């Protein structure tokens, strides 16, 4: 073995040198898994394994390119012959190469998400399905998850999904197109139905290495299993403690049950961490060890323990953001270097208060992997409603939301309105009174009239009501909120959370400003958000920023100082996840991911109060802070965190946190979250939150008039609808 490999630690060296037979490497956070993978490939090449016999598979093009570059550095010239690819790229190349033998046209087009959505819309129209009840985005998601599980259209599916999925596949074939799910599923089917093709690739790729194995879905798992079944020289690398993508099809059992497929597999744990301090690693372990679905391991490090780990308790979300901004300002005062700071949160909606606080403090920041709060489409849509209510002659705002949500006002209609407005040198709004003779269909005219009546109603109400009330009514009465609720996808739920956060921002404005009018708010928001885009800086400046991002997107990153914010029950762990063992364990893994991004300093932040759904609410600190070993008057020493239908024992080094969680009594109340109810005074509304039980059951109801009301169930005389 060359001197190059002598820099590896004993566990890494063992993983690199075990070349024959199945191998599973449990690589903890910051333990050098990419290094092990690339060195292992270099070692195979040193042993004269032909580069064309080695297949390395990962999940992103960025990761694949990094592996390629490292291998070429370790093994110049010969390293270029190793096949390093993402799962989807591998499937695409194989399907094009073998197309004629497996019944495909090699010139197929690959449909992305937008193409999929448009195709599903066409299927819905052709099948005369109500697209308000069955949203295209929901059906695209269901079809994608079916393909992830290798499920073709089946009569075991519900009728709508079966019919749409069947027609969708027919239209794909007619268009000679594949979607991303097909790239994996059709590769698996090609192997299963064409033995010669399978044997060809089994013989070619005798050594298979798979990165991030904990994130594989059933189709990817089967693809790897079929390829490796003959020679079994398969090496998988991953960390079950960092499996956080079940919502997009990942199955943690693939890594946990690897030895069921390969009983003679060697197992190696990489536990020496090169990123964090001993205190951070120890505290992260205290949290994640409470999970049942995991392989026992504990990270350690030779790094000096010269960092810190603290809990920041704030009064509310604004105080939380201000405290974080103050801490960053103090620590960056002398160097003005902000590149080592990161703020993580559970939902995108939480970024708003940090953006506001950082702007006030002059702290440069970068929203990683997503749009800034006021640049998100759903926020722009609601702001456009508010601008149009304030000034109905605002053509830009009108054109943005006249068909949001969908009202059947198409491009032809808008073109006619715009042309007439230009001819008369007036606004589109004024043309609404002169639609006759413009060639606009009666249906479109009715839709425009209904839209105009909604805006006129809100224009009248703005004179007597504050901006929060107007915004709530615009969100509800426009039907925009209902459309997102019907869509019921992770993307739609994130948009709803962002809209709720906008209401919180408006409420915050009303508390701070003597002018609570709609015009006052629009003036303030325009002054704050106009010209604030920091992305135009040069490369050096763009790197000198605090990173704001969700915990899911934090995976793979590292920073000297990390703030994990919003650590409260129902926010993190999020919503109903606290009552489901599998969802709770994934939330805990997400917490572990966030904690292990920190190199020297970790701050766990929570607020005693927080505005949710536009209402001020008392909060309880997250169980994750408790599990990390921190005590506070708000942390329980008895059962305050019940799980439905399960009994779990939490193990801990100290007696205070060793307790059993009994199953709570069954909730037979008809008042469940998401249920629609009717109130004699307020009308029809949807339950969005509940607390207490029996005679103390309290409900938060969002009514169609835009009001949120907290009601005592026994006294409210509600009826379900």
XYZ file of C-alpha atoms in Angstrom:
721
model
C 0.000 0.000 0.000
C 1.436 3.396 -1.036
C 2.211 6.252 1.316
C -0.944 7.996 0.112
C -3.040 5.570 2.148
C -1.023 5.987 5.342
C -2.968 9.144 6.221
C -6.108 7.070 6.830
C -7.164 6.187 10.367
C -7.461 2.455 11.251
C -11.212 2.172 10.535
C -10.875 4.061 7.248
C -7.918 1.901 6.216
C -9.869 -1.271 7.014
C -12.783 -0.071 4.860
C -10.481 0.827 1.974
C -8.614 -2.489 1.978
C -11.670 -4.782 2.250
C -12.175 -5.120 -1.479
C -13.902 -8.468 -1.991
C -17.379 -9.376 -0.797
C -20.197 -7.183 0.534
C -19.285 -4.317 2.848
C -21.417 -1.815 4.732
C -19.741 1.282 6.129
C -21.663 3.232 8.753
C -20.030 6.619 8.311
C -20.969 9.111 11.005
C -21.127 12.848 10.374
C -17.735 14.363 9.584
C -15.875 11.033 9.537
C -14.525 11.296 5.982
C -16.847 9.005 4.017
C -16.085 10.594 0.636
C -12.395 10.168 1.377
C -12.930 6.470 2.107
C -14.941 5.932 -1.087
C -12.376 7.608 -3.328
C -9.404 5.960 -1.620
C -11.147 2.602 -1.896
C -11.530 3.062 -5.644
C -7.885 4.153 -5.888
C -6.862 1.020 -3.963
C -8.860 -1.196 -6.335
C -7.050 0.432 -9.248
C -3.717 -0.113 -7.503
C -4.616 -3.822 -7.284
C -5.007 -3.811 -11.092
C -8.814 -3.910 -11.145
C -9.797 -2.476 -14.561
C -11.363 0.983 -14.134
C -14.255 -0.035 -16.387
C -15.189 -2.720 -13.850
C -15.875 -0.164 -11.110
C -19.205 1.616 -10.689
C -19.626 4.443 -8.174
C -23.147 5.779 -7.579
C -24.244 8.825 -5.600
C -27.239 11.165 -5.496
C -26.178 14.538 -6.864
C -24.139 15.673 -9.824
C -22.065 17.822 -7.468
C -21.134 14.797 -5.345
C -20.408 12.715 -8.455
C -18.108 15.401 -9.888
C -16.274 15.748 -6.588
C -15.646 11.994 -6.507
C -14.409 12.025 -10.103
C -11.968 14.841 -9.409
C -10.600 13.166 -6.282
C -10.147 9.814 -8.037
C -8.310 11.425 -10.951
C -6.000 13.137 -8.461
C -5.326 9.879 -6.617
C -4.999 7.797 -9.795
C -4.005 10.055 -12.720
C -5.147 8.925 -16.183
C -6.417 5.483 -15.117
C -8.936 7.062 -12.716
C -10.813 8.620 -15.617
C -12.050 5.206 -16.700
C -14.076 4.630 -13.526
C -17.833 5.032 -14.058
C -19.012 7.588 -11.451
C -22.625 8.634 -11.804
C -25.892 9.556 -10.139
C -28.629 6.927 -10.112
C -30.637 8.817 -12.742
C -27.658 9.392 -15.036
C -26.769 5.707 -14.852
C -30.326 4.710 -15.765
C -30.481 7.181 -18.632
C -27.205 6.018 -20.176
C -28.151 2.357 -19.861
C -31.625 2.843 -21.358
C -30.249 4.744 -24.351
C -27.513 2.159 -24.905
C -29.889 -0.816 -24.659
C -33.022 0.833 -26.068
C -33.437 -1.360 -29.147
C -33.101 -4.565 -27.164
C -35.586 -3.542 -24.456
C -38.234 -1.963 -26.686
C -37.386 1.743 -26.376
C -36.569 4.456 -28.868
C -33.068 5.679 -27.898
C -33.947 9.292 -28.730
C -36.448 9.601 -25.869
C -37.016 12.955 -24.196
C -36.739 13.316 -20.423
C -39.639 15.164 -18.816
C -38.889 17.321 -15.793
C -41.377 18.340 -13.112
C -42.994 21.113 -15.172
C -43.509 18.762 -18.110
C -44.983 16.125 -15.798
C -47.414 18.620 -14.337
C -48.589 19.792 -17.768
C -49.029 16.209 -18.934
C -51.072 15.312 -15.861
C -53.231 18.399 -16.484
C -53.910 17.139 -19.993
C -54.892 13.736 -18.584
C -57.226 15.337 -16.061
C -58.942 17.353 -18.796
C -59.280 14.349 -21.074
C -60.760 12.222 -18.288
C -63.140 15.018 -17.170
C -61.744 14.937 -13.624
C -62.346 17.867 -11.259
C -58.920 19.524 -11.057
C -59.947 21.406 -7.924
C -60.631 18.183 -6.075
C -57.728 16.262 -7.627
C -54.816 18.640 -7.994
C -52.236 17.972 -10.742
C -49.335 18.473 -8.334
C -50.790 15.917 -5.928
C -51.189 13.364 -8.705
C -47.669 14.008 -10.015
C -46.354 13.341 -6.506
C -48.356 10.120 -6.198
C -47.194 8.864 -9.597
C -43.576 9.640 -8.696
C -43.856 7.787 -5.370
C -45.453 4.830 -7.167
C -42.511 4.648 -9.565
C -40.086 4.936 -6.658
C -41.755 1.772 -5.338
C -41.702 0.058 -8.777
C -45.496 0.177 -9.021
C -47.097 0.292 -12.463
C -50.748 1.375 -12.852
C -52.832 -1.152 -10.932
C -56.520 -1.616 -10.191
C -55.500 -1.838 -6.532
C -54.944 1.929 -6.714
C -57.858 4.295 -6.251
C -59.788 4.882 -9.467
C -58.570 8.414 -10.146
C -54.877 7.593 -9.656
C -55.200 4.413 -11.745
C -56.917 6.221 -14.637
C -54.604 9.232 -14.636
C -51.444 7.145 -14.196
C -52.486 4.798 -17.041
C -53.260 7.633 -19.448
C -50.133 9.508 -18.323
C -47.936 6.536 -19.235
C -49.697 6.180 -22.603
C -49.051 9.821 -23.385
C -45.399 9.479 -22.324
C -44.996 6.604 -24.722
C -46.740 8.461 -27.538
C -44.381 11.382 -26.987
C -41.347 9.087 -26.729
C -40.643 10.523 -23.309
C -39.570 9.281 -19.884
C -39.853 11.070 -16.555
C -37.237 10.836 -13.800
C -39.010 7.950 -12.104
C -38.895 5.991 -15.358
C -35.119 6.294 -15.559
C -34.806 4.019 -12.525
C -37.969 1.935 -12.833
C -37.464 1.077 -16.511
C -33.836 0.158 -15.841
C -34.971 -2.282 -13.150
C -37.666 -3.669 -15.465
C -35.084 -4.058 -18.235
C -32.909 -6.139 -15.895
C -35.862 -8.214 -14.709
C -37.264 -8.875 -18.184
C -34.055 -9.158 -20.215
C -31.595 -11.570 -18.637
C -28.932 -10.966 -21.283
C -28.917 -7.249 -20.513
C -28.623 -7.933 -16.797
C -25.746 -10.389 -17.298
C -23.940 -7.907 -19.511
C -23.874 -5.251 -16.791
C -23.186 -7.726 -13.999
C -20.069 -8.817 -15.821
C -19.033 -5.275 -16.614
C -19.449 -3.814 -13.103
C -17.844 -6.311 -10.738
C -17.214 -3.695 -8.048
C -20.072 -1.441 -6.989
C -19.889 1.439 -4.503
C -22.999 3.364 -3.392
C -22.865 6.605 -1.431
C -25.603 7.913 0.925
C -27.231 4.484 0.998
C -29.639 5.572 3.747
C -31.358 7.805 1.161
C -32.131 5.068 -1.382
C -35.742 4.337 -2.316
C -37.102 0.860 -3.192
C -36.354 1.233 -6.922
C -32.740 2.290 -6.310
C -32.332 -0.510 -3.784
C -33.537 -3.086 -6.313
C -31.301 -1.694 -9.058
C -28.235 -2.120 -6.833
C -29.316 -5.563 -5.660
C -29.807 -6.889 -9.200
C -26.412 -5.618 -10.349
C -24.502 -6.942 -7.317
C -26.218 -10.320 -6.946
C -23.661 -12.331 -8.912
C -20.285 -11.103 -7.630
C -21.539 -9.446 -4.401
C -18.632 -6.999 -4.394
C -20.932 -4.233 -3.231
C -19.847 -1.524 -0.817
C -22.506 0.800 0.587
C -21.721 3.878 2.660
C -24.202 5.833 4.729
C -25.414 6.932 8.114
C -28.770 5.767 9.445
C -28.634 8.676 11.918
C -28.803 11.074 8.947
C -31.753 9.499 7.110
C -34.130 12.478 6.756
C -35.811 12.080 3.352
C -38.636 9.570 3.850
C -41.072 12.189 2.522
C -39.476 11.835 -0.914
C -39.343 8.032 -0.920
C -36.157 7.155 1.010
C -36.431 3.931 3.032
C -34.172 3.687 6.105
C -34.676 -0.100 6.230
C -32.427 -0.418 3.155
C -29.346 0.407 5.235
C -30.548 -1.151 8.492
C -31.368 -4.479 6.817
C -28.375 -4.701 4.459
C -27.166 -7.913 6.122
C -30.456 -9.659 5.377
C -29.552 -9.510 1.674
C -25.847 -10.127 2.290
C -25.480 -12.311 5.442
C -21.696 -12.504 5.090
C -21.316 -8.730 4.767
C -18.552 -7.070 6.734
C -19.647 -4.069 8.803
C -17.310 -1.169 9.627
C -18.138 1.935 11.634
C -16.412 5.242 11.008
C -16.705 7.050 14.349
C -13.711 9.388 14.438
C -15.038 12.843 13.636
C -12.805 15.537 12.125
C -15.294 18.426 12.263
C -16.685 19.116 15.719
C -15.607 19.467 19.347
C -16.056 16.599 21.844
C -18.805 18.531 23.638
C -20.874 18.996 20.480
C -20.493 15.338 19.509
C -21.379 14.100 22.977
C -24.477 16.284 23.137
C -25.628 15.274 19.648
C -25.265 11.619 20.666
C -27.392 12.202 23.777
C -30.196 13.263 21.445
C -29.943 10.681 18.661
C -29.399 7.690 20.967
C -33.058 7.982 21.963
C -34.006 6.572 18.551
C -34.870 2.881 18.357
C -34.274 2.502 14.598
C -30.511 2.922 14.516
C -27.184 1.108 14.657
C -25.340 1.870 17.907
C -22.356 4.159 17.376
C -20.849 7.153 19.123
C -18.682 9.724 17.412
C -15.443 10.869 19.016
C -12.684 13.261 18.082
C -9.121 14.314 18.825
C -10.150 17.931 18.283
C -9.628 20.173 21.327
C -12.774 21.039 23.274
C -12.306 24.783 22.844
C -15.827 25.557 21.728
C -19.171 26.146 23.432
C -22.723 24.834 23.494
C -25.488 27.066 24.826
C -29.261 27.415 24.966
C -30.702 30.793 23.983
C -34.166 31.344 25.451
C -36.066 34.241 23.864
C -39.323 35.986 24.647
C -40.694 35.576 21.112
C -39.520 34.981 17.535
C -38.402 38.604 17.105
C -36.403 38.473 20.309
C -34.921 35.168 19.116
C -33.816 36.753 15.823
C -32.456 39.848 17.575
C -30.453 37.746 20.057
C -28.956 35.718 17.200
C -28.128 38.910 15.275
C -26.515 40.415 18.386
C -24.434 37.268 18.979
C -23.231 37.287 15.372
C -22.425 41.013 15.467
C -20.370 40.614 18.644
C -18.367 37.653 17.329
C -17.760 39.226 13.907
C -17.039 42.721 15.231
C -13.268 42.628 14.757
C -12.922 40.538 11.591
C -16.169 41.330 9.736
C -16.012 37.717 8.583
C -19.528 36.257 8.472
C -18.755 33.107 6.500
C -18.515 30.895 9.576
C -22.072 31.551 10.810
C -25.231 29.617 9.937
C -28.843 29.776 11.120
C -30.936 26.628 10.687
C -34.709 26.337 11.051
C -37.372 23.688 10.467
C -39.570 25.559 7.974
C -38.822 28.155 5.288
C -41.366 30.517 6.841
C -39.067 31.077 9.822
C -36.506 32.930 7.718
C -38.510 36.173 7.626
C -37.728 37.418 11.161
C -34.015 36.671 10.681
C -33.945 38.504 7.366
C -35.572 41.534 9.017
C -33.225 41.414 12.032
C -30.106 41.001 9.886
C -31.094 43.905 7.634
C -31.583 46.138 10.675
C -28.209 45.039 12.078
C -26.345 45.369 8.787
C -25.456 41.669 8.722
C -25.000 40.265 5.187
C -26.834 36.978 4.657
C -27.529 34.349 2.037
C -30.685 32.244 1.817
C -29.240 28.861 0.883
C -31.191 26.672 -1.514
C -34.370 28.716 -1.542
C -35.784 32.147 -2.241
C -35.780 35.010 0.198
C -39.061 35.357 2.058
C -40.529 38.256 0.085
C -39.378 36.755 -3.231
C -41.423 33.569 -2.843
C -44.303 33.277 -5.303
C -46.985 32.784 -2.670
C -45.824 35.874 -0.744
C -45.706 37.923 -3.953
C -49.240 36.744 -4.749
C -50.668 37.879 -1.400
C -48.738 41.143 -1.580
C -50.185 41.679 -5.071
C -53.695 41.305 -3.647
C -52.893 43.906 -0.996
C -51.382 46.290 -3.549
C -54.405 45.942 -5.829
C -56.791 46.599 -2.921
C -54.778 49.701 -2.116
C -54.544 50.794 -5.767
C -56.822 48.973 -8.251
C -55.085 50.721 -11.149
C -51.865 48.775 -10.437
C -51.694 46.759 -13.686
C -48.698 44.652 -12.608
C -50.408 43.384 -9.464
C -53.697 42.811 -11.276
C -52.104 40.704 -14.004
C -50.256 38.633 -11.407
C -53.311 37.514 -9.425
C -56.369 37.857 -11.653
C -56.109 34.117 -12.302
C -54.607 33.133 -8.916
C -56.252 30.923 -7.860
C -57.467 29.579 -11.193
C -60.608 31.400 -12.352
C -60.683 30.498 -16.027
C -59.381 33.891 -17.178
C -56.972 32.921 -19.933
C -54.272 34.575 -22.000
C -56.665 35.484 -24.846
C -58.958 37.324 -22.452
C -56.074 39.176 -20.837
C -54.658 40.120 -24.218
C -58.003 41.663 -25.205
C -58.241 43.596 -21.932
C -54.677 44.865 -22.180
C -55.125 45.940 -25.796
C -58.273 47.926 -24.981
C -56.633 49.498 -21.921
C -53.724 50.583 -24.094
C -56.118 51.974 -26.751
C -57.975 54.021 -24.126
C -54.742 54.858 -22.279
C -56.179 53.647 -18.984
C -55.799 50.800 -16.500
C -57.059 47.263 -17.034
C -59.290 47.679 -13.952
C -61.254 50.455 -15.668
C -61.800 48.291 -18.748
C -63.778 45.793 -16.653
C -66.785 48.072 -17.188
C -66.386 47.984 -20.970
C -65.952 44.291 -21.800
C -68.755 44.053 -24.366
C -67.462 43.921 -27.912
C -63.997 42.710 -26.917
C -64.672 39.080 -27.852
C -64.511 37.874 -24.236
C -66.614 34.798 -23.559
C -69.582 35.021 -21.137
C -67.830 32.567 -18.788
C -64.702 34.715 -18.645
C -66.820 37.847 -18.141
C -68.545 36.233 -15.147
C -65.176 35.291 -13.681
C -63.838 38.832 -14.122
C -66.975 40.294 -12.547
C -66.649 37.991 -9.502
C -62.983 38.951 -9.141
C -63.808 42.659 -9.363
C -66.573 42.318 -6.756
C -64.130 40.641 -4.354
C -61.579 43.439 -4.739
C -64.282 46.147 -4.451
C -65.571 44.556 -1.240
C -62.083 44.587 0.271
C -61.471 48.167 -0.939
C -64.492 49.287 1.085
C -63.373 47.350 4.171
C -59.822 48.752 4.122
C -61.215 52.094 5.262
C -62.375 50.672 8.609
C -60.193 47.590 9.200
C -56.495 47.112 9.860
C -54.093 45.524 7.409
C -54.011 42.151 9.190
C -57.765 41.747 8.843
C -57.681 42.752 5.169
C -54.838 40.320 4.448
C -56.617 37.441 6.189
C -59.787 38.086 4.213
C -57.893 38.316 0.921
C -56.182 34.977 1.614
C -59.425 33.194 2.481
C -62.089 34.885 0.319
C -59.942 34.719 -2.819
C -59.866 30.923 -2.516
C -56.049 30.902 -2.599
C -55.731 29.163 0.777
C -58.354 26.553 -0.139
C -56.547 25.764 -3.380
C -53.281 25.095 -1.524
C -55.074 22.968 1.082
C -56.686 20.853 -1.645
C -53.306 20.410 -3.337
C -52.025 18.764 -0.129
C -48.380 18.307 -1.134
C -45.243 19.130 0.820
C -44.734 22.112 -1.509
C -48.281 23.380 -0.874
C -47.938 22.928 2.882
C -44.694 24.925 2.822
C -46.503 27.725 0.952
C -49.265 27.760 3.574
C -46.632 28.023 6.314
C -45.063 30.971 4.495
C -48.442 32.711 4.157
C -49.064 32.191 7.871
C -45.655 33.728 8.527
C -46.636 36.752 6.407
C -49.630 37.273 8.707
C -47.231 37.099 11.649
C -45.048 39.749 9.953
C -48.081 41.993 9.479
C -49.056 41.562 13.125
C -45.507 42.462 14.108
C -45.763 45.606 11.952
C -49.011 46.569 13.662
C -47.402 46.223 17.098
C -44.434 48.391 16.071
C -46.135 51.071 13.965
C -48.689 53.727 14.929
C -50.055 53.518 11.365
C -51.788 50.134 10.997
C -53.432 50.950 7.680
C -52.946 48.944 4.507
C -51.097 51.800 2.819
C -48.821 52.178 5.845
C -47.837 48.518 5.684
C -47.268 48.542 1.917
C -45.040 51.601 2.272
C -43.004 49.985 5.043
C -42.599 46.653 3.248
C -41.553 48.383 0.012
C -38.851 50.358 1.821
C -37.550 47.233 3.581
C -37.471 44.802 0.663
C -36.642 47.065 -2.317
C -33.007 46.832 -3.383
C -32.092 44.330 -0.673
C -30.880 41.558 -2.982
C -27.351 40.747 -1.879
C -26.785 38.157 -4.581
C -25.313 40.668 -6.996
C -22.061 40.949 -5.070
C -18.807 39.573 -6.424
C -17.775 36.036 -5.525
C -15.597 37.077 -2.583
C -18.366 39.167 -1.020
C -21.043 36.539 -1.690
C -19.102 34.077 0.449
C -18.788 36.503 3.360
C -22.385 36.066 4.513
C -24.350 34.341 7.224
C -26.128 31.319 5.746
C -29.847 30.948 6.443
C -31.313 27.568 5.524
C -33.634 24.763 6.533
C -32.278 21.782 8.424
C -32.958 19.505 5.441
C -30.734 21.630 3.209
C -28.049 21.887 5.902
C -27.027 18.264 5.334
C -23.485 18.138 3.960
C -22.544 21.643 5.159
C -20.351 22.745 8.062
C -19.799 26.028 9.912
C -17.810 27.243 12.904
C -20.942 28.614 14.619
C -24.413 27.127 14.155
C -27.724 28.414 15.528
C -30.626 25.911 15.489
C -33.735 28.023 15.977
C -37.411 27.465 16.741
C -36.733 24.527 19.061
C -40.253 24.232 20.410
C -42.800 21.450 20.533
C -45.024 21.404 17.393
C -42.416 23.401 15.472
C -39.426 21.103 15.947
C -40.440 18.287 16.207
C -42.989 19.622 13.762
C -46.766 19.344 14.151
C -48.197 15.867 14.493
C -44.755 14.226 14.133
C -44.491 14.264 17.918
C -47.270 11.666 18.097
C -45.877 9.145 15.601
C -42.782 7.103 16.469
C -41.402 6.929 12.895
C -41.949 10.615 12.201
C -40.532 11.596 15.586
C -37.392 9.536 14.990
C -36.877 11.251 11.637
C -37.296 14.642 13.318
C -34.678 13.585 15.872
C -32.305 12.542 13.076
C -32.859 15.964 11.521
C -31.879 17.550 14.830
C -28.742 15.386 14.869
C -27.873 16.531 11.344
C -28.169 20.157 12.413
C -26.086 19.713 15.566
C -23.259 17.910 13.774
C -22.850 20.742 11.232
C -21.230 22.841 13.995
C -17.449 22.838 14.262
C -16.869 24.802 17.487
C -19.956 26.627 18.709
C -23.557 25.410 18.801
C -26.561 27.429 19.977
C -29.978 25.865 20.603
C -32.622 28.595 20.402
C -36.283 28.675 21.409
C -38.960 31.269 22.175
C -41.375 31.300 25.096
C -44.027 32.806 22.792
C -44.424 32.635 19.041
C -46.959 33.945 16.550
C -48.549 31.064 14.661
C -51.554 31.415 12.311
C -51.528 35.122 13.149
C -52.098 34.463 16.871
C -49.752 34.830 19.823
C -49.229 31.466 21.504
C -47.276 30.229 24.515
C -44.664 27.641 23.543
C -42.947 24.740 25.299
C -39.258 24.026 24.721
C -38.540 21.121 22.395
C -37.857 17.712 23.880
C -34.611 17.793 21.902
C -33.216 20.494 24.198
C -34.211 18.332 27.166
C -32.621 15.242 25.623
C -29.437 17.232 25.024
C -29.122 17.514 28.802
C -30.266 21.100 29.409
C -32.658 21.812 32.271
C -35.057 24.714 32.648
C -38.217 25.463 34.589
C -40.176 24.701 31.421
C -38.614 21.284 30.856
C -40.636 18.351 32.209
C -39.439 15.804 34.724
C -42.609 13.777 34.145
C -44.360 12.629 31.005
C -45.168 15.620 28.819
C -44.322 14.074 25.460
C -46.767 11.171 24.820
C -46.636 9.105 21.641
C -49.836 7.634 20.296
C -50.131 3.889 20.673
C -46.488 3.197 21.538
C -44.378 2.747 24.630
C -40.772 3.827 24.512
C -38.094 3.978 27.181
C -35.675 6.856 26.827
C -32.191 5.918 28.000
C -29.976 8.576 29.444
C -26.928 8.939 31.617
C -28.805 10.831 34.295
C -31.791 9.623 36.252
C -33.957 12.657 35.552
C -34.388 11.845 31.864
C -35.018 8.108 32.303
C -38.757 7.697 32.062
C -41.403 5.616 30.277
C -43.982 7.104 27.957
C -47.415 5.471 28.405
C -49.996 5.383 25.641
C -52.491 8.212 26.051
C -56.241 7.715 26.119
C -57.913 7.469 22.732
C -59.198 10.788 21.391
C -62.810 10.181 20.324
C -63.613 13.858 19.830
C -65.128 14.769 16.423
C -63.068 17.971 16.552
C -59.840 16.914 14.824
C -57.336 19.171 13.067
C -58.477 19.702 9.471
C -62.187 19.104 10.214
C -64.644 21.744 8.986
C -67.123 23.078 11.526
C -69.951 25.609 11.623
C -70.470 28.340 14.256
C -73.750 30.239 14.673
C -72.026 33.638 14.682
C -68.827 33.204 12.669
C -70.064 30.745 10.056
C -68.015 27.953 8.471
C -64.389 27.353 9.442
C -61.582 24.819 9.645
C -59.926 23.552 12.842
C -56.232 24.402 12.595
C -55.117 23.697 16.169
C -56.380 21.983 19.312
C -55.254 21.604 22.895
C -56.607 20.037 26.078
C -59.105 17.196 26.336
C -62.650 16.570 27.474
C -64.361 19.625 28.962
C -61.093 21.580 28.617
C -60.761 20.970 24.854
C -59.819 24.236 23.127
C -59.874 24.756 19.366
C -58.357 27.342 17.043
C -60.655 27.741 14.030
C -59.899 29.623 10.806
C -63.230 30.935 9.516
C -64.089 31.742 5.906
C -64.423 35.440 6.796
C -60.685 35.470 7.504
C -60.909 35.473 11.288
C -59.047 33.120 13.622
C -60.914 32.299 16.829
C -59.857 30.278 19.885
C -62.934 28.502 21.252
C -63.766 26.275 24.199
C -65.357 23.291 22.469
C -67.992 22.599 25.136
C -69.262 26.191 24.994
C -68.918 26.964 21.290
C -71.860 24.812 20.116
C -69.986 23.813 16.951
C -71.339 21.360 14.404
C -69.148 19.405 11.982
C -69.846 19.920 8.270
